[in-house]
Coordinates of C-alpha atoms in Angstrom, one line a residue:
Chain A
K116 CA 32.6 -162.0 -7.6
N117 CA 28.7 -162.5 -7.3
P118 CA 28.0 -159.7 -5.2
V119 CA 24.7 -161.6 -4.7
H120 CA 26.1 -164.6 -3.4
G121 CA 29.6 -163.9 -2.2
N122 CA 31.0 -165.9 -4.7
T123 CA 33.7 -165.8 -6.1
S124 CA 35.5 -167.7 -9.8
Y125 CA 38.0 -167.4 -11.9
C126 CA 39.0 -168.0 -15.7
L127 CA 41.9 -168.0 -17.8
Q128 CA 43.2 -165.4 -19.8
Q129 CA 42.5 -166.6 -23.2
T130 CA 45.3 -166.8 -25.9
S131 CA 44.9 -169.0 -29.3
L132 CA 48.5 -171.6 -26.9
T133 CA 46.3 -171.2 -23.7
A134 CA 42.9 -172.0 -25.1
F135 CA 43.7 -173.7 -29.0
G136 CA 47.4 -175.1 -28.5
N137 CA 48.6 -172.5 -30.9
K138 CA 52.1 -172.8 -29.7
Y139 CA 54.1 -172.0 -32.7
E140 CA 53.1 -169.1 -32.9
S141 CA 52.1 -167.8 -29.8
I142 CA 54.0 -167.1 -27.4
T143 CA 54.3 -163.4 -28.6
E144 CA 50.8 -163.4 -27.4
L145 CA 51.2 -164.8 -23.9
D146 CA 54.0 -162.6 -22.9
F147 CA 51.7 -159.6 -24.5
V148 CA 49.2 -160.7 -22.5
R149 CA 50.7 -161.5 -19.1
N150 CA 53.9 -157.8 -19.1
I151 CA 51.2 -154.9 -20.6
L152 CA 47.5 -156.2 -20.6
A153 CA 46.7 -158.3 -17.4
P154 CA 48.7 -155.3 -15.3
V155 CA 46.6 -152.9 -16.7
L156 CA 43.2 -154.5 -16.9
K157 CA 44.1 -155.2 -13.0
A158 CA 44.5 -151.5 -12.6
T159 CA 41.7 -150.1 -15.0
I160 CA 39.6 -152.6 -13.0
K161 CA 41.7 -151.6 -9.9
E162 CA 40.1 -147.8 -10.2
A163 CA 36.5 -147.7 -12.2
G164 CA 36.3 -149.9 -8.5
G165 CA 34.9 -153.1 -10.4
I166 CA 32.9 -153.5 -13.5
N167 CA 29.2 -154.9 -14.0
L168 CA 29.9 -158.1 -16.0
K169 CA 26.3 -158.5 -15.7
E170 CA 25.2 -155.7 -17.1
I171 CA 28.0 -156.0 -19.9
L172 CA 26.7 -159.2 -21.0
A173 CA 23.2 -158.5 -21.1
T174 CA 23.4 -155.2 -23.3
G175 CA 25.6 -157.8 -25.1
I176 CA 22.9 -160.3 -25.7
Q177 CA 20.7 -156.9 -27.4
M178 CA 23.4 -156.8 -30.0
G179 CA 23.9 -159.8 -31.8
D180 CA 25.3 -161.8 -28.9
E181 CA 24.3 -165.2 -28.4
L182 CA 27.6 -165.2 -25.2
H183 CA 29.8 -168.4 -26.4
G184 CA 30.7 -168.2 -29.6
K185 CA 30.0 -164.3 -30.5
L186 CA 31.1 -161.5 -28.1
D187 CA 30.8 -158.4 -30.4
G188 CA 29.3 -156.3 -28.7
T189 CA 30.0 -157.2 -25.5
R190 CA 33.4 -156.7 -25.5
S191 CA 33.0 -153.5 -27.5
V192 CA 30.4 -152.6 -24.2
F193 CA 33.5 -153.6 -22.4
V194 CA 36.1 -152.1 -23.7
S195 CA 33.6 -148.4 -23.6
R196 CA 33.0 -148.8 -20.0
L197 CA 37.0 -149.5 -19.0
L198 CA 38.0 -146.5 -21.6
P199 CA 37.1 -143.5 -18.2
H200 CA 39.5 -145.4 -15.8
I201 CA 42.2 -146.7 -18.6
V202 CA 43.0 -143.3 -18.7
K203 CA 43.6 -142.9 -15.3
T204 CA 45.9 -145.5 -15.1
D205 CA 49.2 -144.9 -14.7
F206 CA 50.7 -146.7 -17.4
D207 CA 52.8 -145.2 -20.3
K208 CA 51.0 -144.4 -23.6
D209 CA 52.5 -146.9 -26.0
T210 CA 51.4 -148.7 -23.2
L211 CA 47.8 -148.0 -22.8
A212 CA 47.6 -148.0 -27.3
Q213 CA 49.7 -151.6 -27.6
V214 CA 46.0 -153.5 -25.5
G215 CA 44.0 -150.4 -27.2
E216 CA 45.0 -151.6 -30.2
Y217 CA 44.6 -155.1 -29.3
F218 CA 40.4 -154.4 -28.1
N219 CA 40.9 -153.8 -31.6
T220 CA 42.6 -156.4 -33.9
N221 CA 41.5 -160.6 -33.6
P222 CA 43.7 -161.8 -31.2
G223 CA 41.3 -160.0 -28.7
R224 CA 38.7 -162.6 -29.5
W225 CA 38.8 -163.9 -26.4
Y226 CA 38.6 -161.1 -23.5
G227 CA 34.3 -160.7 -24.2
G228 CA 35.0 -164.7 -23.4
N229 CA 37.4 -164.3 -19.9
L230 CA 33.8 -162.1 -19.3
M231 CA 31.4 -164.8 -20.4
M232 CA 33.1 -168.0 -18.5
A233 CA 33.6 -166.2 -15.5
S234 CA 31.0 -164.8 -14.7
C235 CA 28.5 -168.3 -16.0
K236 CA 30.2 -170.1 -13.5
A237 CA 30.0 -166.9 -10.6
M238 CA 25.9 -167.2 -11.4
M239 CA 25.7 -171.1 -11.1
D240 CA 27.3 -172.0 -8.7
P241 CA 25.7 -170.8 -5.7
A242 CA 22.4 -173.1 -7.7
K243 CA 23.8 -175.8 -6.6
N244 CA 24.2 -178.6 -3.4
I245 CA 19.9 -177.6 -3.2
E246 CA 18.6 -181.0 -2.4
Y247 CA 15.6 -183.3 -4.7
S248 CA 17.2 -179.9 -7.6
T249 CA 17.0 -181.9 -10.8
I250 CA 18.9 -178.4 -12.5
V251 CA 22.7 -178.9 -14.0
T252 CA 24.9 -177.1 -12.7
A253 CA 28.1 -177.6 -15.3
M254 CA 28.6 -178.4 -18.2
A255 CA 32.3 -179.2 -18.7
R256 CA 34.6 -181.7 -22.2
N257 CA 37.2 -181.7 -22.0
G258 CA 37.1 -183.9 -26.0
V259 CA 37.3 -187.4 -24.0
D260 CA 33.7 -186.8 -22.1
F261 CA 31.3 -184.6 -21.4
G262 CA 30.5 -184.2 -18.4
I263 CA 28.0 -182.7 -16.3
Q264 CA 27.1 -181.8 -12.3
V265 CA 23.6 -181.7 -11.4
S266 CA 22.6 -179.5 -8.4
G267 CA 21.3 -182.3 -6.0
L268 CA 24.5 -184.2 -6.7
G269 CA 26.5 -182.1 -5.2
N270 CA 31.2 -182.5 -6.8
E271 CA 30.0 -185.5 -8.2
W272 CA 30.6 -185.7 -12.8
F273 CA 28.1 -187.6 -15.3
T274 CA 29.9 -188.1 -18.2
G275 CA 29.9 -189.9 -21.4
P276 CA 31.3 -190.0 -25.1
A277 CA 32.3 -185.8 -25.8
G278 CA 30.4 -185.0 -29.4
T279 CA 31.5 -184.4 -32.7
I280 CA 31.5 -180.9 -33.7
I281 CA 29.6 -179.7 -36.7
G282 CA 29.7 -176.5 -38.2
Y283 CA 32.9 -174.6 -40.1
T284 CA 36.2 -174.7 -41.0
F285 CA 38.2 -171.6 -41.3
P286 CA 40.5 -172.1 -45.6
G287 CA 42.9 -174.6 -44.7
Y288 CA 41.6 -177.5 -42.0
R289 CA 38.9 -180.0 -43.2
Q290 CA 36.5 -181.0 -39.7
E291 CA 38.3 -184.2 -39.6
D292 CA 40.8 -182.1 -38.4
S293 CA 39.5 -181.3 -35.2
T294 CA 38.7 -182.1 -31.9
L295 CA 35.8 -184.1 -30.7
D296 CA 33.9 -181.0 -27.8
L297 CA 36.2 -179.4 -26.8
G298 CA 37.2 -177.3 -23.2
D299 CA 34.9 -175.8 -19.6
S300 CA 33.0 -173.0 -22.0
A301 CA 29.6 -174.4 -22.5
I302 CA 29.3 -173.4 -18.7
S303 CA 27.8 -170.7 -21.5
E304 CA 25.0 -172.3 -22.3
T305 CA 24.7 -173.9 -18.4
R306 CA 24.1 -170.4 -18.0
G307 CA 21.1 -170.2 -20.5
F308 CA 23.7 -168.2 -23.0
G309 CA 25.8 -170.1 -26.6
G310 CA 23.7 -172.7 -28.3
M311 CA 20.6 -171.6 -25.8
A312 CA 20.4 -168.3 -27.1
A313 CA 21.2 -169.2 -30.1
P314 CA 19.5 -167.2 -32.3
A315 CA 20.1 -163.9 -30.1
A316 CA 23.5 -164.2 -32.7
P317 CA 21.7 -164.6 -36.8
G318 CA 25.7 -164.0 -38.1
H319 CA 26.9 -166.7 -35.6
A320 CA 23.8 -169.2 -36.7
R321 CA 25.4 -168.7 -40.5
F322 CA 28.6 -168.9 -39.4
I323 CA 28.6 -172.4 -36.9
G324 CA 26.9 -173.4 -40.7
R325 CA 22.9 -174.1 -39.5
D326 CA 20.6 -171.8 -40.9
F327 CA 18.7 -168.6 -38.3
K328 CA 15.3 -171.2 -38.6
D329 CA 17.3 -173.7 -37.3
A330 CA 18.6 -172.1 -34.6
I331 CA 15.4 -170.4 -33.5
E332 CA 13.2 -173.6 -34.0
R333 CA 16.6 -175.4 -31.4
T334 CA 16.1 -172.7 -29.6
K335 CA 12.7 -172.9 -28.6
Q336 CA 13.1 -176.4 -27.8
M337 CA 15.5 -175.2 -24.5
Y338 CA 12.4 -174.5 -22.7
E339 CA 10.8 -177.8 -22.8
I340 CA 13.9 -179.3 -20.4
T341 CA 15.0 -175.6 -19.0
Q342 CA 13.1 -174.2 -15.5
T343 CA 13.3 -171.0 -16.0
E344 CA 13.6 -167.9 -19.1
D345 CA 15.6 -165.7 -17.6
S346 CA 14.0 -161.6 -18.6
L347 CA 18.1 -159.7 -17.8
F348 CA 18.9 -162.3 -20.7
Q349 CA 16.3 -161.5 -23.8
I350 CA 16.1 -162.8 -27.4
P351 CA 14.4 -160.2 -29.6
Y352 CA 14.8 -161.8 -32.2
L353 CA 12.5 -163.5 -29.9
D354 CA 9.8 -160.9 -28.8
F355 CA 12.5 -160.6 -26.2
I356 CA 11.8 -163.7 -24.2
G357 CA 14.7 -164.4 -21.8
V358 CA 16.9 -166.6 -22.7
P359 CA 16.0 -170.2 -21.5
V360 CA 17.5 -171.8 -18.1
G361 CA 18.1 -174.4 -15.4
I362 CA 18.7 -177.0 -17.7
D363 CA 16.5 -180.6 -15.3
I364 CA 17.8 -183.2 -15.4
R365 CA 14.1 -184.9 -15.8
K366 CA 13.1 -183.2 -19.1
V367 CA 15.9 -184.1 -20.1
V368 CA 15.5 -187.5 -19.7
E369 CA 11.9 -187.1 -20.7
T370 CA 12.1 -185.9 -23.8
G371 CA 15.0 -187.1 -25.5
I372 CA 16.0 -183.0 -26.8
L373 CA 19.7 -182.8 -25.5
P374 CA 20.6 -178.9 -24.9
V375 CA 22.7 -177.5 -27.7
I376 CA 26.1 -176.3 -28.0
N377 CA 27.7 -173.8 -29.3
T378 CA 31.9 -174.1 -29.8
G379 CA 35.0 -173.0 -31.4
M380 CA 37.5 -176.1 -33.2
A381 CA 40.5 -176.9 -31.5
H382 CA 43.2 -179.2 -34.1
K383 CA 43.8 -182.8 -33.1
D384 CA 47.3 -182.9 -33.0
G385 CA 48.4 -179.4 -31.8
G386 CA 49.9 -176.5 -33.6
H387 CA 46.8 -175.2 -34.2
P388 CA 45.3 -171.5 -33.5
M389 CA 41.2 -171.9 -33.6
I390 CA 40.3 -174.1 -37.2
G391 CA 36.9 -172.6 -37.3
G392 CA 33.4 -173.4 -34.5
G393 CA 30.1 -175.3 -35.6
R394 CA 27.7 -176.5 -32.4
A395 CA 28.1 -180.2 -30.8
D396 CA 25.7 -182.1 -28.5
P397 CA 26.4 -183.8 -25.4
P398 CA 25.6 -188.0 -24.5
M399 CA 22.6 -188.1 -23.5
E400 CA 24.1 -190.6 -21.1
C401 CA 25.2 -188.7 -18.1
F402 CA 21.5 -186.9 -18.2
K403 CA 20.4 -190.6 -17.8
G404 CA 23.7 -191.5 -15.3
A405 CA 22.3 -188.4 -13.3
F406 CA 19.0 -189.7 -13.2
V407 CA 19.9 -192.5 -12.0
A408 CA 22.2 -191.2 -9.2
F409 CA 19.6 -189.1 -7.7
A410 CA 17.5 -191.9 -7.7
K411 CA 19.1 -193.8 -6.0
K412 CA 20.2 -190.7 -3.9
Y413 CA 16.7 -190.3 -3.0
T414 CA 14.2 -193.2 -2.7
Chain B
K109 CA 34.9 -137.3 -45.9
N110 CA 34.0 -139.6 -49.2
P111 CA 37.2 -140.7 -50.0
V112 CA 36.0 -142.1 -53.5
H113 CA 34.7 -139.1 -54.7
G114 CA 36.5 -136.5 -52.9
N115 CA 33.1 -134.6 -51.3
T116 CA 32.8 -133.4 -47.5
S117 CA 30.5 -133.5 -45.0
Y118 CA 29.9 -131.3 -41.7
C119 CA 27.6 -132.5 -38.5
L120 CA 27.0 -130.0 -35.1
Q121 CA 28.2 -132.3 -32.2
Q122 CA 24.8 -132.8 -31.0
T123 CA 23.5 -132.2 -27.6
S124 CA 20.5 -132.5 -26.0
L125 CA 20.4 -128.1 -26.4
T126 CA 22.2 -128.5 -29.9
A127 CA 19.3 -130.9 -31.2
F128 CA 16.7 -130.7 -28.7
G129 CA 16.8 -126.4 -27.6
N130 CA 16.4 -127.3 -23.4
K131 CA 19.1 -124.5 -23.0
Y132 CA 18.0 -124.6 -19.1
E133 CA 20.4 -127.4 -18.6
S134 CA 22.4 -127.3 -21.1
I135 CA 24.8 -125.1 -21.4
T136 CA 26.8 -127.4 -19.0
E137 CA 27.4 -130.3 -21.7
L138 CA 27.3 -127.4 -24.5
D139 CA 30.8 -125.9 -22.8
F140 CA 32.2 -129.3 -22.5
V141 CA 31.2 -130.5 -25.7
R142 CA 33.4 -127.3 -26.6
N143 CA 36.4 -126.8 -24.5
I144 CA 36.7 -131.1 -23.7
L145 CA 35.3 -133.1 -26.6
A146 CA 35.4 -131.1 -29.3
P147 CA 39.5 -130.6 -28.5
V148 CA 39.8 -133.9 -27.6
L149 CA 37.9 -135.9 -30.5
K150 CA 40.0 -133.4 -33.1
A151 CA 43.2 -134.5 -31.5
T152 CA 42.6 -138.7 -31.6
I153 CA 41.3 -138.5 -34.9
K154 CA 44.5 -136.7 -36.3
E155 CA 47.0 -139.4 -33.7
A156 CA 44.9 -142.2 -35.8
G157 CA 45.1 -140.5 -39.0
G158 CA 40.8 -140.6 -39.9
I159 CA 38.7 -143.2 -38.1
N160 CA 37.1 -145.3 -40.7
L161 CA 31.7 -144.2 -40.4
K162 CA 31.7 -147.1 -42.7
E163 CA 33.4 -149.7 -41.1
I164 CA 32.0 -148.6 -38.1
L165 CA 28.0 -147.8 -39.3
A166 CA 28.7 -151.1 -41.0
T167 CA 28.9 -153.0 -37.7
G168 CA 26.2 -151.1 -36.1
I169 CA 23.4 -152.5 -37.9
Q170 CA 24.6 -156.2 -37.0
M171 CA 24.6 -155.0 -33.7
G172 CA 20.7 -154.2 -33.8
D173 CA 21.2 -151.1 -35.2
E174 CA 18.6 -149.3 -37.7
L175 CA 21.6 -146.8 -37.5
H176 CA 19.0 -143.8 -37.2
G177 CA 17.9 -142.8 -33.4
K178 CA 19.1 -146.8 -31.8
L179 CA 23.2 -146.7 -32.2
D180 CA 24.1 -148.5 -29.1
G181 CA 26.1 -150.4 -31.0
T182 CA 27.9 -148.2 -32.8
R183 CA 28.6 -146.1 -30.7
S184 CA 30.6 -149.3 -28.7
V185 CA 32.2 -149.6 -31.9
F186 CA 33.8 -146.2 -32.3
V187 CA 34.9 -145.8 -28.8
S188 CA 36.7 -149.2 -29.3
R189 CA 38.4 -148.6 -32.3
L190 CA 38.7 -144.7 -30.3
L191 CA 40.9 -146.0 -27.3
P192 CA 44.6 -146.9 -28.6
H193 CA 44.5 -143.5 -30.2
I194 CA 42.8 -141.1 -27.5
V195 CA 45.8 -142.7 -24.6
K196 CA 47.5 -141.6 -27.0
T197 CA 46.7 -137.4 -26.9
D198 CA 48.6 -134.7 -24.8
F199 CA 46.0 -134.5 -22.7
D200 CA 45.9 -135.0 -18.3
K201 CA 44.2 -138.1 -17.6
D202 CA 41.3 -136.6 -16.0
T203 CA 40.5 -134.0 -19.5
L204 CA 40.3 -138.5 -21.1
A205 CA 38.7 -139.6 -18.0
Q206 CA 35.7 -137.3 -18.2
V207 CA 36.0 -137.8 -22.1
G208 CA 35.7 -141.4 -21.3
E209 CA 32.5 -141.7 -18.7
Y210 CA 30.7 -138.8 -21.5
F211 CA 30.7 -141.8 -24.0
N212 CA 28.9 -144.1 -20.4
T213 CA 26.8 -141.5 -19.5
N214 CA 23.4 -140.6 -20.9
P215 CA 24.5 -137.3 -23.2
G216 CA 27.0 -139.2 -24.4
R217 CA 24.1 -140.5 -26.8
W218 CA 23.9 -137.8 -29.3
Y219 CA 27.9 -138.6 -31.2
G220 CA 26.7 -141.7 -32.7
G221 CA 24.0 -139.4 -34.5
N222 CA 26.9 -137.0 -35.6
L223 CA 28.8 -139.6 -37.8
M224 CA 26.2 -141.3 -38.4
M225 CA 24.3 -138.0 -40.0
A226 CA 27.9 -136.6 -41.3
S227 CA 28.7 -139.5 -43.2
C228 CA 25.3 -141.2 -44.2
K229 CA 24.8 -136.5 -46.5
A230 CA 29.0 -136.7 -47.6
M231 CA 27.4 -140.9 -49.2
M232 CA 24.8 -139.1 -51.1
D233 CA 26.6 -136.2 -51.9
P234 CA 27.5 -138.1 -54.6
A235 CA 24.1 -139.0 -56.5
K236 CA 23.5 -135.7 -56.9
N237 CA 23.6 -133.7 -60.0
I238 CA 23.2 -136.7 -62.6
E239 CA 21.3 -135.8 -66.2
Y240 CA 17.3 -137.8 -65.9
S241 CA 17.9 -139.6 -62.1
T242 CA 15.2 -139.3 -59.9
I243 CA 16.4 -140.8 -57.2
V244 CA 16.5 -138.2 -53.9
T245 CA 19.1 -137.1 -52.7
A246 CA 18.4 -135.3 -49.1
M247 CA 15.2 -135.7 -46.8
A248 CA 14.7 -132.8 -44.4
R249 CA 12.1 -131.7 -42.2
N250 CA 11.7 -127.8 -40.5
G251 CA 9.0 -129.0 -37.8
V252 CA 6.8 -126.7 -40.8
D253 CA 8.1 -128.1 -43.7
F254 CA 9.7 -131.3 -45.5
G255 CA 11.7 -131.4 -47.6
I256 CA 13.0 -133.5 -50.3
Q257 CA 16.3 -132.8 -53.2
V258 CA 16.4 -134.7 -56.5
S259 CA 19.6 -135.6 -58.4
G260 CA 17.8 -134.9 -62.0
L261 CA 16.9 -132.0 -60.0
G262 CA 19.8 -129.9 -58.4
N263 CA 20.1 -128.2 -55.6
E264 CA 16.1 -127.2 -55.4
W265 CA 14.1 -128.4 -52.5
F266 CA 10.1 -129.5 -53.3
T267 CA 8.5 -129.0 -50.1
G268 CA 4.8 -130.3 -48.1
P269 CA 3.2 -130.2 -44.3
A270 CA 5.5 -132.1 -41.7
G271 CA 4.0 -135.3 -40.2
T272 CA 3.0 -135.6 -37.0
I273 CA 5.6 -138.1 -35.3
I274 CA 3.8 -141.2 -34.0
G275 CA 5.4 -143.7 -30.7
Y276 CA 6.5 -142.9 -27.7
T277 CA 6.6 -139.8 -24.8
F278 CA 9.0 -139.6 -22.3
P279 CA 7.4 -140.0 -18.3
G280 CA 6.3 -136.4 -18.6
Y281 CA 5.3 -135.7 -21.7
R282 CA 1.9 -135.6 -23.8
Q283 CA 2.9 -136.9 -27.6
E284 CA -0.1 -133.6 -28.3
D285 CA 4.0 -131.5 -26.8
S286 CA 5.5 -132.8 -29.2
T287 CA 6.5 -130.0 -32.7
L288 CA 6.0 -132.1 -36.0
D289 CA 8.9 -134.1 -37.2
L290 CA 11.7 -131.3 -37.4
G291 CA 15.6 -132.0 -37.9
D292 CA 17.6 -133.1 -40.6
S293 CA 18.2 -136.1 -39.5
A294 CA 16.2 -137.7 -41.8
I295 CA 19.9 -138.0 -44.3
S296 CA 19.6 -141.8 -43.5
E297 CA 16.8 -142.4 -44.3
T298 CA 17.9 -141.1 -47.5
R299 CA 21.1 -143.4 -47.5
G300 CA 18.7 -146.8 -46.3
F301 CA 19.2 -146.2 -42.6
G302 CA 16.2 -145.6 -40.0
G303 CA 13.2 -146.8 -40.7
M304 CA 14.1 -147.9 -43.8
A305 CA 16.1 -150.4 -41.6
A306 CA 14.0 -150.6 -38.5
P307 CA 13.9 -154.8 -38.4
A308 CA 17.9 -153.7 -38.2
A309 CA 16.6 -152.5 -34.6
P310 CA 13.9 -154.5 -32.7
G311 CA 15.0 -152.4 -29.0
H312 CA 13.7 -150.1 -31.0
A313 CA 11.3 -150.7 -33.2
R314 CA 9.2 -151.7 -29.6
F315 CA 11.2 -148.2 -27.9
I316 CA 8.5 -145.6 -30.7
G317 CA 5.6 -148.1 -30.0
R318 CA 4.8 -150.6 -33.3
D319 CA 6.1 -154.4 -33.0
F320 CA 8.9 -155.8 -34.8
K321 CA 5.6 -157.2 -37.2
D322 CA 5.1 -153.6 -38.1
A323 CA 8.6 -153.0 -38.9
I324 CA 9.2 -155.9 -40.8
E325 CA 6.7 -154.7 -43.3
R326 CA 7.5 -151.6 -43.5
T327 CA 11.3 -152.0 -44.4
K328 CA 10.1 -154.6 -46.9
Q329 CA 7.7 -152.4 -48.6
M330 CA 10.6 -150.3 -48.5
Y331 CA 12.4 -152.2 -51.0
E332 CA 8.9 -151.1 -54.4
I333 CA 9.8 -147.6 -53.9
T334 CA 14.2 -148.1 -53.8
Q335 CA 16.4 -148.8 -56.9
T336 CA 18.9 -151.1 -54.9
E337 CA 19.8 -153.8 -51.8
D338 CA 22.7 -152.1 -50.3
S339 CA 24.7 -155.5 -48.9
L340 CA 27.6 -153.2 -46.7
F341 CA 25.2 -153.1 -44.3
Q342 CA 22.1 -156.1 -43.8
I343 CA 19.9 -156.3 -41.5
P344 CA 20.3 -159.5 -40.1
Y345 CA 16.9 -160.1 -39.3
L346 CA 15.9 -160.7 -43.0
D347 CA 18.5 -163.2 -43.8
F348 CA 21.1 -161.0 -44.2
I349 CA 19.1 -158.1 -47.5
G350 CA 20.9 -155.1 -47.7
V351 CA 19.0 -152.3 -46.6
P352 CA 16.8 -150.8 -49.0
V353 CA 19.0 -147.9 -50.9
G354 CA 18.1 -144.7 -54.0
I355 CA 14.9 -143.4 -53.2
D356 CA 13.0 -142.6 -56.3
I357 CA 10.4 -140.5 -57.6
R358 CA 8.5 -142.3 -59.8
K359 CA 8.6 -145.7 -57.6
V360 CA 6.7 -143.2 -55.0
V361 CA 4.7 -141.5 -56.8
E362 CA 3.6 -145.0 -58.5
T363 CA 2.8 -146.7 -55.9
G364 CA 1.6 -144.1 -52.8
I365 CA 4.3 -145.7 -50.5
L366 CA 6.0 -142.4 -48.3
P367 CA 9.5 -144.0 -47.3
V368 CA 9.3 -144.3 -43.3
I369 CA 10.8 -141.8 -41.0
N370 CA 11.7 -142.5 -37.9
T371 CA 13.4 -139.7 -35.4
G372 CA 13.1 -138.5 -32.4
M373 CA 10.2 -136.2 -30.5
A374 CA 11.1 -131.8 -29.8
H375 CA 9.3 -130.2 -27.4
K376 CA 6.9 -127.2 -29.0
D377 CA 8.1 -125.3 -26.2
G378 CA 11.6 -125.5 -25.8
G379 CA 13.6 -125.8 -22.7
H380 CA 12.9 -129.3 -23.0
P381 CA 15.2 -132.2 -23.9
M382 CA 14.2 -135.1 -26.2
I383 CA 10.8 -135.7 -25.1
G384 CA 10.3 -139.5 -27.1
G385 CA 11.0 -140.7 -30.4
G386 CA 9.0 -142.0 -32.9
R387 CA 8.5 -142.5 -36.7
A388 CA 6.6 -139.7 -38.5
D389 CA 5.1 -140.0 -42.6
P390 CA 6.6 -137.4 -45.4
P391 CA 4.4 -135.3 -47.5
M392 CA 3.3 -137.0 -51.3
E393 CA 2.6 -133.1 -52.1
C394 CA 6.5 -133.3 -52.7
F395 CA 7.5 -135.9 -53.9
K396 CA 4.9 -135.1 -56.6
G397 CA 5.4 -131.1 -56.0
A398 CA 9.6 -133.4 -57.8
F399 CA 8.0 -135.5 -60.0
V400 CA 5.7 -132.9 -61.8
A401 CA 9.6 -130.7 -61.8
F402 CA 11.1 -133.6 -63.3
A403 CA 8.9 -134.1 -66.5
K404 CA 8.4 -130.4 -67.2
K405 CA 12.6 -129.7 -67.2
Y406 CA 13.3 -133.6 -68.6
T407 CA 10.0 -133.0 -72.1

């Protein structure tokens, strides 16, 4: 919920099944999420009277998170904020202990992404439908197309082919096993996180197979295609400059610089967990298409 | 407890009273620690079968902590690790909620320091009493003297005058209000944390009034006076180089480079909370004194 503008957003509780299609092994996780995690979180957040996600994300970016692929600090802060309230719910000890274990073990990696995606959407939606605005309000991809929405152009999607994900694959998988760029998590780059803020997470920059210096260079370029720096989310490694936010289709088309997307890899055949992570380039076509539509609408 | 060497260390539960002498306002905190926090933590750690502090510290240094003055990531990870076990203790909901609130509010700033100090001491003690070793095994100061112990020289303290703390004071206080360098927390620098690992925490480098570049230069110098890099505790900002560890009195005397100490400021008149933080230089006298004693003992 965005308390300033009154709008609300939602996100699926990500699991290895709902995010990456690993149906063979993760029905157990889905059952746990539906029957235990979701009710406990609901009661905890009610008990807390709400949790300030913006504060948690702003703290996380100070802790080595770029807030798309890396959310370790964010998750730990989230768990700290839950503690005083989760203990007040009426669930039995073993149920709460299971939730605590989930937060501390590998499957728990997703819930940071849920907070991030829903709050990015809640933060970006008020920027929609502003007349004459050339700012990108959403980016998403489905493994075939990559699409953007632009403020002054309403809900229309402008698309181009989804990019290849170049990065790191977990042992047992190869890059050729990956789908093309896939998912709705690029709302984080739309908000100035993820690839846009990559130097906030040197560990992640290394994980996805690029060096840290390259991440710095690419993020510095992002200020050339965005509207402003957001001082609420500061990148420690870049002398606390705010993340680049407000991708402007005019600047993208003019400079030829594309937003940087950090993302996870799903297996193209399904039935597998996440198989790696990397970086994918959006297609220039969607920015050009939006630019043409903008010129047509406003001239 | 050091499971490899079998030794054990202890640390006071720090509060504004026990660490900085704020007796007027913090009796309440001390009561809370004695009557609620300590018993809950004891039961939680027993339930968990122990908590791996080294893992928590190693994670924390990846989250923007230099592990002496800044422990925000470390604390959050610690709370995450406690959650599955604290909910299984027999305390009532309100008691556990109070502990959770303590972890999330300002007074909670200390407990990260407790973990760090006791575990640094547990890690350094096995390095004591090694014949011919010129490695510093402890540094501590009492506001008048700064002292070191050296492995090959047993439990003898070598001292010099405590330094001035130069850094940032909280609103309402001036640097002249501070004691000289004070406390036993310099065990963190002895272990390669704190000032020795300052670039791990750009936020803290800014807080104590130096720029980040200066912190990087000073830590790079620390490799000239130490034995090795400890790859378990990597500094993300320095391309994941391990922290400098094993201060060697020969190298200190030869190069004239002193270990960097990060520390908090206590008010010289007492009755106040922590009044700021900064950096203090140890006196060269104690290293020279130890060097002379070493030459005398071993020649």
